[in-house]
Short mmCIF file of C-alpha atoms in Angstrom, two decimals:
data_model
loop_
_atom_site.label_atom_id
_atom_site.label_comp_id
_atom_site.label_asym_id
_atom_site.label_seq_id
_atom_site.Cartn_x
_atom_site.Cartn_y
_atom_site.Cartn_z
CA MET O 1 0.00 0.00 0.00
CA PRO O 2 1.43 3.40 -0.90
CA SER O 3 2.29 5.62 2.01
CA LEU O 4 0.37 8.77 2.76
CA GLY O 5 3.47 10.80 1.90
CA THR O 6 3.64 9.32 -1.60
CA ILE O 7 0.01 10.15 -2.29
CA THR O 8 0.43 13.65 -0.84
CA LEU O 9 3.39 14.34 -3.11
CA SER O 10 1.54 12.94 -6.12
CA LEU O 11 -1.47 15.17 -5.52
CA LEU O 12 0.79 18.17 -4.93
CA ALA O 13 2.57 17.53 -8.25
CA VAL O 14 -0.76 17.30 -10.08
CA GLY O 15 -1.90 20.54 -8.46
CA VAL O 16 1.28 22.33 -9.53
CA ALA O 17 0.93 20.97 -13.07
CA TYR O 18 -2.69 22.15 -13.33
CA LEU O 19 -2.06 25.57 -11.79
CA PRO O 20 -0.79 27.26 -14.99
CA ILE O 21 -3.73 25.92 -16.96
CA ALA O 22 -6.16 27.19 -14.33
CA LEU O 23 -4.55 30.61 -14.26
CA LEU O 24 -4.51 30.93 -18.05
CA THR O 25 -8.15 29.96 -18.50
CA GLN O 26 -9.59 32.21 -15.77
CA HIS O 27 -11.25 35.36 -17.10
CA GLU O 28 -12.27 36.67 -13.69
CA LEU O 29 -11.59 35.97 -10.04
CA PRO O 30 -13.55 33.06 -8.58
CA ILE O 31 -16.36 33.89 -6.19
CA VAL O 32 -16.36 32.75 -2.57
CA ARG O 33 -18.94 30.04 -3.20
CA SER O 34 -16.89 28.39 -5.97
CA SER O 35 -13.72 28.66 -3.87
CA LEU O 36 -15.45 26.95 -0.93
CA SER O 37 -16.80 24.28 -3.27
CA LEU O 38 -13.30 23.64 -4.58
CA ALA O 39 -11.94 23.37 -1.03
CA ALA O 40 -14.74 20.93 -0.09
CA LEU O 41 -13.98 18.80 -3.16
CA GLY O 42 -10.31 18.74 -2.24
CA ILE O 43 -10.91 17.82 1.38
CA PHE O 44 -13.88 15.47 1.23
CA CYS O 45 -13.79 13.99 -2.25
CA THR O 46 -10.03 13.61 -2.51
CA ALA O 47 -8.22 13.57 0.84
CA LEU O 48 -10.85 11.73 2.88
CA ALA O 49 -11.65 9.46 -0.07
CA PHE O 50 -8.00 8.40 -0.27
CA LEU O 51 -7.92 7.69 3.47
CA ALA O 52 -11.11 5.61 3.19
CA PHE O 53 -9.69 3.81 0.14
CA PHE O 54 -6.50 2.87 2.01
CA ALA O 55 -8.51 1.74 5.02
CA LEU O 56 -10.56 -0.46 2.68
CA ILE O 57 -7.36 -1.90 1.19
CA GLY O 58 -6.26 -2.79 4.71
CA GLU O 59 -9.64 -4.38 5.45
CA VAL O 60 -10.44 -6.44 2.33
CA GLY O 61 -7.16 -6.41 0.41
CA PRO O 62 -5.97 -4.76 -2.78
CA VAL O 63 -7.68 -7.20 -5.15
CA ARG O 64 -11.25 -6.69 -3.94
CA THR O 65 -10.98 -3.00 -3.02
CA PRO O 66 -11.52 -1.56 -6.53
CA LEU O 67 -14.82 -3.45 -6.85
CA PHE O 68 -16.63 -0.75 -4.90
CA THR O 69 -16.04 1.66 -7.79
CA TYR O 70 -18.46 -0.38 -9.89
CA VAL O 71 -21.23 0.37 -7.40
CA ASN O 72 -20.66 4.17 -7.57
CA PRO O 73 -22.78 4.66 -10.73
CA ILE O 74 -25.67 2.79 -9.11
CA VAL O 75 -25.54 5.10 -6.09
CA ALA O 76 -25.28 8.18 -8.33
CA ILE O 77 -28.28 7.13 -10.42
CA LEU O 78 -30.38 6.29 -7.37
CA LEU O 79 -29.53 9.63 -5.76
CA GLY O 80 -30.39 11.37 -9.03
CA VAL O 81 -33.80 9.68 -9.07
CA ILE O 82 -34.52 10.28 -5.36
CA VAL O 83 -33.03 13.74 -4.86
CA LEU O 84 -33.27 15.34 -8.29
CA GLY O 85 -36.32 13.54 -9.66
CA GLU O 86 -34.50 12.14 -12.72
CA SER O 87 -36.13 9.37 -14.70
CA LEU O 88 -35.18 5.73 -14.33
CA SER O 89 -35.05 3.88 -17.66
CA VAL O 90 -35.47 0.19 -18.41
CA GLY O 91 -31.80 0.00 -19.42
CA LEU O 92 -30.76 1.23 -16.00
CA LEU O 93 -33.04 -1.27 -14.28
CA VAL O 94 -31.49 -4.07 -16.34
CA GLY O 95 -27.98 -2.74 -15.71
CA PHE O 96 -28.22 -2.62 -11.90
CA PRO O 97 -28.35 -6.40 -11.37
CA LEU O 98 -25.70 -6.91 -14.05
CA VAL O 99 -23.30 -4.63 -12.20
CA LEU O 100 -24.03 -6.35 -8.88
CA VAL O 101 -23.59 -9.83 -10.40
CA GLY O 102 -20.34 -8.68 -12.01
CA CYS O 103 -19.06 -7.46 -8.64
CA TRP O 104 -20.02 -10.75 -7.03
CA LEU O 105 -18.30 -12.74 -9.78
CA ALA O 106 -15.14 -10.64 -9.50
CA ALA O 107 -15.07 -10.86 -5.71
CA THR O 108 -15.83 -14.55 -5.32
CA GLY O 109 -14.86 -16.16 -8.61
CA ALA O 110 -18.46 -17.46 -8.78
CA ARG O 111 -17.88 -19.71 -5.79
CA LEU O 112 -20.60 -20.08 -3.22
CA ARG O 113 -19.31 -20.22 0.32
CA ARG O 114 -20.39 -23.10 2.47
CA ARG O 115 -20.99 -22.55 6.14
CA VAL O 116 -18.45 -24.54 8.07
CA SER O 117 -19.34 -25.38 11.62
CA ILE O 118 -16.31 -25.01 13.78
CA GLY O 119 -16.19 -27.88 16.16
CA SER O 120 -13.84 -30.54 17.35
CA ALA O 121 -12.81 -33.40 15.10
CA SER O 122 -14.89 -35.82 17.18
CA GLU O 123 -18.05 -33.73 16.61
CA THR O 124 -17.68 -33.28 12.87
CA GLY O 125 -15.69 -36.34 11.90
CA SER O 126 -11.95 -36.42 11.44
CA ARG O 127 -12.00 -35.34 7.74
CA ALA O 128 -14.24 -32.36 8.46
CA GLY O 129 -12.17 -31.47 11.53
CA ASP O 130 -9.02 -31.57 9.41
CA ALA O 131 -10.66 -29.33 6.80
CA VAL O 132 -11.66 -26.84 9.49
CA GLN O 133 -8.12 -26.83 10.85
CA ARG O 134 -6.63 -26.28 7.36
CA ARG O 135 -9.07 -23.41 6.78
CA ARG O 136 -8.07 -21.83 10.09
CA GLU O 137 -4.40 -22.09 9.11
CA ARG O 138 -5.04 -20.52 5.68
CA LEU O 139 -6.99 -17.67 7.25
CA ALA O 140 -4.22 -17.10 9.78
CA GLU O 141 -1.70 -16.83 6.92
CA VAL O 142 -3.84 -14.41 4.89
CA GLU O 143 -5.26 -12.13 7.58
CA PRO O 144 -2.85 -10.15 9.74
CA GLU O 145 -3.58 -10.15 13.46
#
């Protein structure tokens, strides 16, 4: 996972690169409202989003973390319908389950998880007890304490 310093320097470099373009395309000084909006975007939609993204990487791992970005359009469309009164088309209604199924397939590899009762080998049989023990060992290797 990249360190916070690396991301900070990257965003600073992008800001410096965009500054001349912003200055050359401005025809008048920005108003207070647009300046506050820009600050809110920088703080909430960039800085806090990166922190949440890195926390998610730590929680579910780097392979499954990007899957949440596929759900963003669904949230945006639903908010548009609820808050702004936008229309909901048949194509969108068909697309929602396709996106969710795609996320599930990407996250699980289309495998259904079986519930494993964790008990002693005498309760579940020696083969099942061995399988439970192997699963515990694999989970201990994958998940940091």
